[in-house]
Amino acid sequence: MTGGFLRVGIGFDAHAFEDGRPLVIGGVTLPGTRGLAGHSDADVLVHALMDAIVGALREGDIGRLFPDDDPAYAGASSIGLLSRVGDLMRARGFELIDADCVLALEAPKIAPYRDQMRERIAGALGVAVERIGVKATTTEGLGFVGRGEGAAAYAVVLLEGSSR
Ligand code: MG
């Protein structure tokens, strides 16, 4: 610590599965014939993480920064938007100390792609991969996740701000 102050942020997101779309999670395109529905690439994990960072910055939410009725964000790469959130974070005088994310979905299995997701996210934010945690769980058949209708993600972040 360098005499800065700490902020925490939490983010949540959920998207429905849709046939014929690529499945992009954590900036990685996974094999399969069903993706997540949304205005952008619907990267549920990156959306939750962006909301956590934006929350810690007290800047509202990503819907305010990147409105989903703005054609500029149609089909947008969420990992590219994450990089812009990282720029905003640094512009506000904050550094990402740590982040952890949980993905809730029935399939596919995330473990083989987890480190690749961590690297993509860390790369977009310009931080060491050790600072980014990603894990996944099923919901044992319960709810919309359990029925395979969609995926959800949660993220928490710890930011350090430089003292003014
Ligand atoms: Mg979203």
JSON list of C-alpha atoms and ligand atoms in Angstrom, two decimals:
[
{"chain": "A", "resi": 1, "resn": "MET", "atom": "CA", "xyz": [0.00, 0.00, 0.00]},
{"chain": "A", "resi": 2, "resn": "THR", "atom": "CA", "xyz": [1.22, 3.44, -0.84]},
{"chain": "A", "resi": 3, "resn": "GLY", "atom": "CA", "xyz": [-1.10, 5.52, 1.28]},
{"chain": "A", "resi": 4, "resn": "GLY", "atom": "CA", "xyz": [-3.95, 5.01, -1.17]},
{"chain": "A", "resi": 5, "resn": "PHE", "atom": "CA", "xyz": [-7.51, 4.10, -0.30]},
{"chain": "A", "resi": 6, "resn": "LEU", "atom": "CA", "xyz": [-9.43, 0.96, -1.19]},
{"chain": "A", "resi": 7, "resn": "ARG", "atom": "CA", "xyz": [-12.72, 0.47, -2.96]},
{"chain": "A", "resi": 8, "resn": "VAL", "atom": "CA", "xyz": [-14.68, -2.74, -3.54]},
{"chain": "A", "resi": 9, "resn": "GLY", "atom": "CA", "xyz": [-17.12, -3.39, -6.37]},
{"chain": "A", "resi": 10, "resn": "ILE", "atom": "CA", "xyz": [-19.55, -6.19, -7.12]},
{"chain": "A", "resi": 11, "resn": "GLY", "atom": "CA", "xyz": [-21.07, -7.08, -10.46]},
{"chain": "A", "resi": 12, "resn": "PHE", "atom": "CA", "xyz": [-23.72, -9.51, -11.69]},
{"chain": "A", "resi": 13, "resn": "ASP", "atom": "CA", "xyz": [-25.01, -10.38, -15.13]},
{"chain": "A", "resi": 14, "resn": "ALA", "atom": "CA", "xyz": [-27.12, -13.03, -16.86]},
{"chain": "A", "resi": 15, "resn": "HIS", "atom": "CA", "xyz": [-27.83, -13.82, -20.49]},
{"chain": "A", "resi": 16, "resn": "ALA", "atom": "CA", "xyz": [-30.08, -16.37, -22.22]},
{"chain": "A", "resi": 17, "resn": "PHE", "atom": "CA", "xyz": [-28.68, -18.95, -24.61]},
{"chain": "A", "resi": 18, "resn": "GLU", "atom": "CA", "xyz": [-29.63, -18.61, -28.26]},
{"chain": "A", "resi": 19, "resn": "ASP", "atom": "CA", "xyz": [-29.02, -20.97, -31.16]},
{"chain": "A", "resi": 20, "resn": "GLY", "atom": "CA", "xyz": [-26.66, -19.91, -33.91]},
{"chain": "A", "resi": 21, "resn": "ARG", "atom": "CA", "xyz": [-24.60, -17.41, -31.95]},
{"chain": "A", "resi": 22, "resn": "PRO", "atom": "CA", "xyz": [-20.94, -17.83, -30.96]},
{"chain": "A", "resi": 23, "resn": "LEU", "atom": "CA", "xyz": [-20.41, -18.55, -27.25]},
{"chain": "A", "resi": 24, "resn": "VAL", "atom": "CA", "xyz": [-17.98, -15.92, -25.96]},
{"chain": "A", "resi": 25, "resn": "ILE", "atom": "CA", "xyz": [-17.10, -16.10, -22.28]},
{"chain": "A", "resi": 26, "resn": "GLY", "atom": "CA", "xyz": [-14.20, -14.37, -20.60]},
{"chain": "A", "resi": 27, "resn": "GLY", "atom": "CA", "xyz": [-13.04, -13.15, -24.01]},
{"chain": "A", "resi": 28, "resn": "VAL", "atom": "CA", "xyz": [-12.68, -16.73, -25.27]},
{"chain": "A", "resi": 29, "resn": "THR", "atom": "CA", "xyz": [-14.89, -18.23, -28.01]},
{"chain": "A", "resi": 30, "resn": "LEU", "atom": "CA", "xyz": [-15.95, -21.70, -26.86]},
{"chain": "A", "resi": 31, "resn": "PRO", "atom": "CA", "xyz": [-16.95, -24.54, -29.20]},
{"chain": "A", "resi": 32, "resn": "GLY", "atom": "CA", "xyz": [-20.65, -25.22, -29.63]},
{"chain": "A", "resi": 33, "resn": "THR", "atom": "CA", "xyz": [-23.72, -24.26, -31.58]},
{"chain": "A", "resi": 34, "resn": "ARG", "atom": "CA", "xyz": [-25.38, -22.07, -28.95]},
{"chain": "A", "resi": 35, "resn": "GLY", "atom": "CA", "xyz": [-24.17, -18.71, -27.74]},
{"chain": "A", "resi": 36, "resn": "LEU", "atom": "CA", "xyz": [-25.52, -16.07, -25.39]},
{"chain": "A", "resi": 37, "resn": "ALA", "atom": "CA", "xyz": [-28.11, -13.59, -26.66]},
{"chain": "A", "resi": 38, "resn": "GLY", "atom": "CA", "xyz": [-27.42, -9.89, -26.37]},
{"chain": "A", "resi": 39, "resn": "HIS", "atom": "CA", "xyz": [-26.76, -6.60, -28.09]},
{"chain": "A", "resi": 40, "resn": "SER", "atom": "CA", "xyz": [-22.97, -7.01, -27.82]},
{"chain": "A", "resi": 41, "resn": "ASP", "atom": "CA", "xyz": [-21.19, -10.38, -27.93]},
{"chain": "A", "resi": 42, "resn": "ALA", "atom": "CA", "xyz": [-23.05, -11.03, -24.62]},
{"chain": "A", "resi": 43, "resn": "ASP", "atom": "CA", "xyz": [-19.89, -12.04, -22.72]},
{"chain": "A", "resi": 44, "resn": "VAL", "atom": "CA", "xyz": [-21.64, -12.51, -19.40]},
{"chain": "A", "resi": 45, "resn": "LEU", "atom": "CA", "xyz": [-18.42, -12.91, -17.39]},
{"chain": "A", "resi": 46, "resn": "VAL", "atom": "CA", "xyz": [-16.79, -9.76, -18.74]},
{"chain": "A", "resi": 47, "resn": "HIS", "atom": "CA", "xyz": [-20.04, -7.82, -18.25]},
{"chain": "A", "resi": 48, "resn": "ALA", "atom": "CA", "xyz": [-20.16, -8.77, -14.55]},
{"chain": "A", "resi": 49, "resn": "LEU", "atom": "CA", "xyz": [-16.50, -7.81, -14.15]},
{"chain": "A", "resi": 50, "resn": "MET", "atom": "CA", "xyz": [-16.97, -4.45, -15.90]},
{"chain": "A", "resi": 51, "resn": "ASP", "atom": "CA", "xyz": [-19.93, -3.68, -13.65]},
{"chain": "A", "resi": 52, "resn": "ALA", "atom": "CA", "xyz": [-17.84, -4.52, -10.58]},
{"chain": "A", "resi": 53, "resn": "ILE", "atom": "CA", "xyz": [-15.09, -2.12, -11.68]},
{"chain": "A", "resi": 54, "resn": "VAL", "atom": "CA", "xyz": [-17.53, 0.62, -12.67]},
{"chain": "A", "resi": 55, "resn": "GLY", "atom": "CA", "xyz": [-19.30, 0.11, -9.33]},
{"chain": "A", "resi": 56, "resn": "ALA", "atom": "CA", "xyz": [-16.06, 0.54, -7.40]},
{"chain": "A", "resi": 57, "resn": "LEU", "atom": "CA", "xyz": [-15.42, 3.73, -9.39]},
{"chain": "A", "resi": 58, "resn": "ARG", "atom": "CA", "xyz": [-18.95, 4.92, -8.38]},
{"chain": "A", "resi": 59, "resn": "GLU", "atom": "CA", "xyz": [-19.66, 5.58, -12.05]},
{"chain": "A", "resi": 60, "resn": "GLY", "atom": "CA", "xyz": [-23.05, 3.87, -12.19]},
{"chain": "A", "resi": 61, "resn": "ASP", "atom": "CA", "xyz": [-23.07, 0.78, -14.38]},
{"chain": "A", "resi": 62, "resn": "ILE", "atom": "CA", "xyz": [-21.90, -0.38, -17.81]},
{"chain": "A", "resi": 63, "resn": "GLY", "atom": "CA", "xyz": [-25.36, 0.32, -19.26]},
{"chain": "A", "resi": 64, "resn": "ARG", "atom": "CA", "xyz": [-24.66, 3.98, -18.58]},
{"chain": "A", "resi": 65, "resn": "LEU", "atom": "CA", "xyz": [-21.20, 3.89, -20.16]},
{"chain": "A", "resi": 66, "resn": "PHE", "atom": "CA", "xyz": [-22.15, 1.68, -23.13]},
{"chain": "A", "resi": 67, "resn": "PRO", "atom": "CA", "xyz": [-25.94, 2.01, -23.71]},
{"chain": "A", "resi": 68, "resn": "ASP", "atom": "CA", "xyz": [-27.42, -1.14, -25.30]},
{"chain": "A", "resi": 69, "resn": "ASP", "atom": "CA", "xyz": [-29.64, 0.97, -27.57]},
{"chain": "A", "resi": 70, "resn": "ASP", "atom": "CA", "xyz": [-26.53, 2.60, -29.06]},
{"chain": "A", "resi": 71, "resn": "PRO", "atom": "CA", "xyz": [-25.78, 1.02, -32.47]},
{"chain": "A", "resi": 72, "resn": "ALA", "atom": "CA", "xyz": [-22.06, 1.63, -31.81]},
{"chain": "A", "resi": 73, "resn": "TYR", "atom": "CA", "xyz": [-22.15, -1.34, -29.40]},
{"chain": "A", "resi": 74, "resn": "ALA", "atom": "CA", "xyz": [-24.09, -3.79, -31.59]},
{"chain": "A", "resi": 75, "resn": "GLY", "atom": "CA", "xyz": [-21.99, -6.97, -31.71]},
{"chain": "A", "resi": 76, "resn": "ALA", "atom": "CA", "xyz": [-19.28, -5.19, -29.71]},
{"chain": "A", "resi": 77, "resn": "SER", "atom": "CA", "xyz": [-16.37, -7.19, -28.33]},
{"chain": "A", "resi": 78, "resn": "SER", "atom": "CA", "xyz": [-16.86, -7.07, -24.58]},
{"chain": "A", "resi": 79, "resn": "ILE", "atom": "CA", "xyz": [-13.16, -7.66, -23.96]},
{"chain": "A", "resi": 80, "resn": "GLY", "atom": "CA", "xyz": [-12.54, -4.48, -25.98]},
{"chain": "A", "resi": 81, "resn": "LEU", "atom": "CA", "xyz": [-15.03, -2.61, -23.79]},
{"chain": "A", "resi": 82, "resn": "LEU", "atom": "CA", "xyz": [-13.27, -4.02, -20.71]},
{"chain": "A", "resi": 83, "resn": "SER", "atom": "CA", "xyz": [-10.06, -2.47, -21.94]},
{"chain": "A", "resi": 84, "resn": "ARG", "atom": "CA", "xyz": [-11.87, 0.88, -22.11]},
{"chain": "A", "resi": 85, "resn": "VAL", "atom": "CA", "xyz": [-13.18, 0.39, -18.57]},
{"chain": "A", "resi": 86, "resn": "GLY", "atom": "CA", "xyz": [-9.54, -0.20, -17.55]},
{"chain": "A", "resi": 87, "resn": "ASP", "atom": "CA", "xyz": [-8.60, 3.10, -19.19]},
{"chain": "A", "resi": 88, "resn": "LEU", "atom": "CA", "xyz": [-11.40, 4.86, -17.28]},
{"chain": "A", "resi": 89, "resn": "MET", "atom": "CA", "xyz": [-10.21, 3.25, -14.04]},
{"chain": "A", "resi": 90, "resn": "ARG", "atom": "CA", "xyz": [-6.67, 4.57, -14.52]},
{"chain": "A", "resi": 91, "resn": "ALA", "atom": "CA", "xyz": [-7.98, 7.98, -15.61]},
{"chain": "A", "resi": 92, "resn": "ARG", "atom": "CA", "xyz": [-9.83, 8.16, -12.26]},
{"chain": "A", "resi": 93, "resn": "GLY", "atom": "CA", "xyz": [-6.59, 7.33, -10.45]},
{"chain": "A", "resi": 94, "resn": "PHE", "atom": "CA", "xyz": [-7.34, 3.70, -9.56]},
{"chain": "A", "resi": 95, "resn": "GLU", "atom": "CA", "xyz": [-5.42, 0.46, -9.94]},
{"chain": "A", "resi": 96, "resn": "LEU", "atom": "CA", "xyz": [-6.94, -3.04, -9.92]},
{"chain": "A", "resi": 97, "resn": "ILE", "atom": "CA", "xyz": [-5.49, -4.92, -6.95]},
{"chain": "A", "resi": 98, "resn": "ASP", "atom": "CA", "xyz": [-7.54, -8.10, -7.33]},
{"chain": "A", "resi": 99, "resn": "ALA", "atom": "CA", "xyz": [-10.63, -9.56, -8.97]},
{"chain": "A", "resi": 100, "resn": "ASP", "atom": "CA", "xyz": [-12.51, -12.82, -8.63]},
{"chain": "A", "resi": 101, "resn": "CYS", "atom": "CA", "xyz": [-15.32, -14.07, -10.86]},
{"chain": "A", "resi": 102, "resn": "VAL", "atom": "CA", "xyz": [-17.81, -16.93, -10.69]},
{"chain": "A", "resi": 103, "resn": "LEU", "atom": "CA", "xyz": [-19.59, -18.21, -13.74]},
{"chain": "A", "resi": 104, "resn": "ALA", "atom": "CA", "xyz": [-22.80, -20.23, -13.30]},
{"chain": "A", "resi": 105, "resn": "LEU", "atom": "CA", "xyz": [-23.74, -22.46, -16.22]},
{"chain": "A", "resi": 106, "resn": "GLU", "atom": "CA", "xyz": [-24.53, -26.10, -16.92]},
{"chain": "A", "resi": 107, "resn": "ALA", "atom": "CA", "xyz": [-22.42, -26.55, -20.06]},
{"chain": "A", "resi": 108, "resn": "PRO", "atom": "CA", "xyz": [-19.89, -26.52, -21.57]},
{"chain": "A", "resi": 109, "resn": "LYS", "atom": "CA", "xyz": [-17.20, -27.30, -19.00]},
{"chain": "A", "resi": 110, "resn": "ILE", "atom": "CA", "xyz": [-15.15, -24.19, -18.33]},
{"chain": "A", "resi": 111, "resn": "ALA", "atom": "CA", "xyz": [-12.05, -25.69, -16.68]},
{"chain": "A", "resi": 112, "resn": "PRO", "atom": "CA", "xyz": [-10.10, -26.24, -19.96]},
{"chain": "A", "resi": 113, "resn": "TYR", "atom": "CA", "xyz": [-10.55, -22.56, -20.88]},
{"chain": "A", "resi": 114, "resn": "ARG", "atom": "CA", "xyz": [-10.21, -20.95, -17.47]},
{"chain": "A", "resi": 115, "resn": "ASP", "atom": "CA", "xyz": [-6.56, -19.88, -17.72]},
{"chain": "A", "resi": 116, "resn": "GLN", "atom": "CA", "xyz": [-7.11, -18.58, -21.24]},
{"chain": "A", "resi": 117, "resn": "MET", "atom": "CA", "xyz": [-10.00, -16.44, -19.91]},
{"chain": "A", "resi": 118, "resn": "ARG", "atom": "CA", "xyz": [-7.81, -15.14, -17.07]},
{"chain": "A", "resi": 119, "resn": "GLU", "atom": "CA", "xyz": [-5.10, -14.21, -19.57]},
{"chain": "A", "resi": 120, "resn": "ARG", "atom": "CA", "xyz": [-7.55, -12.45, -21.90]},
{"chain": "A", "resi": 121, "resn": "ILE", "atom": "CA", "xyz": [-9.06, -10.46, -19.03]},
{"chain": "A", "resi": 122, "resn": "ALA", "atom": "CA", "xyz": [-5.68, -9.61, -17.47]},
{"chain": "A", "resi": 123, "resn": "GLY", "atom": "CA", "xyz": [-4.40, -8.55, -20.90]},
{"chain": "A", "resi": 124, "resn": "ALA", "atom": "CA", "xyz": [-7.39, -6.25, -21.48]},
{"chain": "A", "resi": 125, "resn": "LEU", "atom": "CA", "xyz": [-6.88, -4.64, -18.08]},
{"chain": "A", "resi": 126, "resn": "GLY", "atom": "CA", "xyz": [-3.09, -4.51, -18.31]},
{"chain": "A", "resi": 127, "resn": "VAL", "atom": "CA", "xyz": [-2.57, -6.38, -15.02]},
{"chain": "A", "resi": 128, "resn": "ALA", "atom": "CA", "xyz": [-0.75, -9.58, -14.02]},
{"chain": "A", "resi": 129, "resn": "VAL", "atom": "CA", "xyz": [-2.80, -12.73, -14.57]},
{"chain": "A", "resi": 130, "resn": "GLU", "atom": "CA", "xyz": [-2.40, -13.60, -10.86]},
{"chain": "A", "resi": 131, "resn": "ARG", "atom": "CA", "xyz": [-4.75, -10.73, -10.07]},
{"chain": "A", "resi": 132, "resn": "ILE", "atom": "CA", "xyz": [-7.65, -12.29, -11.99]},
{"chain": "A", "resi": 133, "resn": "GLY", "atom": "CA", "xyz": [-9.60, -15.26, -10.65]},
{"chain": "A", "resi": 134, "resn": "VAL", "atom": "CA", "xyz": [-12.13, -17.20, -12.74]},
{"chain": "A", "resi": 135, "resn": "LYS", "atom": "CA", "xyz": [-14.07, -20.25, -11.67]},
{"chain": "A", "resi": 136, "resn": "ALA", "atom": "CA", "xyz": [-17.32, -21.89, -12.67]},
{"chain": "A", "resi": 137, "resn": "THR", "atom": "CA", "xyz": [-20.13, -23.82, -11.06]},
{"chain": "A", "resi": 138, "resn": "THR", "atom": "CA", "xyz": [-23.35, -25.51, -12.09]},
{"chain": "A", "resi": 139, "resn": "THR", "atom": "CA", "xyz": [-26.51, -24.99, -10.07]},
{"chain": "A", "resi": 140, "resn": "GLU", "atom": "CA", "xyz": [-27.34, -28.69, -9.71]},
{"chain": "A", "resi": 141, "resn": "GLY", "atom": "CA", "xyz": [-30.24, -28.37, -12.12]},
{"chain": "A", "resi": 142, "resn": "LEU", "atom": "CA", "xyz": [-31.89, -25.47, -10.28]},
{"chain": "A", "resi": 143, "resn": "GLY", "atom": "CA", "xyz": [-33.31, -22.35, -11.88]},
{"chain": "A", "resi": 144, "resn": "PHE", "atom": "CA", "xyz": [-32.72, -20.93, -15.38]},
{"chain": "A", "resi": 145, "resn": "VAL", "atom": "CA", "xyz": [-29.05, -21.88, -15.20]},
{"chain": "A", "resi": 146, "resn": "GLY", "atom": "CA", "xyz": [-29.87, -25.44, -14.20]},
{"chain": "A", "resi": 147, "resn": "ARG", "atom": "CA", "xyz": [-32.41, -25.78, -17.01]},
{"chain": "A", "resi": 148, "resn": "GLY", "atom": "CA", "xyz": [-29.69, -24.68, -19.44]},
{"chain": "A", "resi": 149, "resn": "GLU", "atom": "CA", "xyz": [-31.67, -21.59, -20.47]},
{"chain": "A", "resi": 150, "resn": "GLY", "atom": "CA", "xyz": [-28.86, -19.16, -19.74]},
{"chain": "A", "resi": 151, "resn": "ALA", "atom": "CA", "xyz": [-25.66, -18.35, -17.91]},
{"chain": "A", "resi": 152, "resn": "ALA", "atom": "CA", "xyz": [-24.95, -15.98, -15.03]},
{"chain": "A", "resi": 153, "resn": "ALA", "atom": "CA", "xyz": [-21.78, -14.45, -13.65]},
{"chain": "A", "resi": 154, "resn": "TYR", "atom": "CA", "xyz": [-20.70, -12.65, -10.50]},
{"chain": "A", "resi": 155, "resn": "ALA", "atom": "CA", "xyz": [-17.54, -10.64, -9.97]},
{"chain": "A", "resi": 156, "resn": "VAL", "atom": "CA", "xyz": [-15.89, -8.77, -7.12]},
{"chain": "A", "resi": 157, "resn": "VAL", "atom": "CA", "xyz": [-12.97, -6.37, -7.42]},
{"chain": "A", "resi": 158, "resn": "LEU", "atom": "CA", "xyz": [-10.65, -4.51, -5.09]},
{"chain": "A", "resi": 159, "resn": "LEU", "atom": "CA", "xyz": [-9.30, -1.22, -6.39]},
{"chain": "A", "resi": 160, "resn": "GLU", "atom": "CA", "xyz": [-6.70, 1.05, -4.87]},
{"chain": "A", "resi": 161, "resn": "GLY", "atom": "CA", "xyz": [-7.03, 4.76, -5.47]},
{"chain": "A", "resi": 162, "resn": "SER", "atom": "CA", "xyz": [-4.15, 7.16, -5.19]},
{"chain": "A", "resi": 163, "resn": "SER", "atom": "CA", "xyz": [-4.70, 9.58, -2.31]},
{"chain": "A", "resi": 164, "resn": "ARG", "atom": "CA", "xyz": [-5.47, 13.11, -3.35]},
{"chain": "B", "resi": 1, "resn": "MG", "atom": "MG", "xyz": [-24.77, -8.25, -20.06]}
]
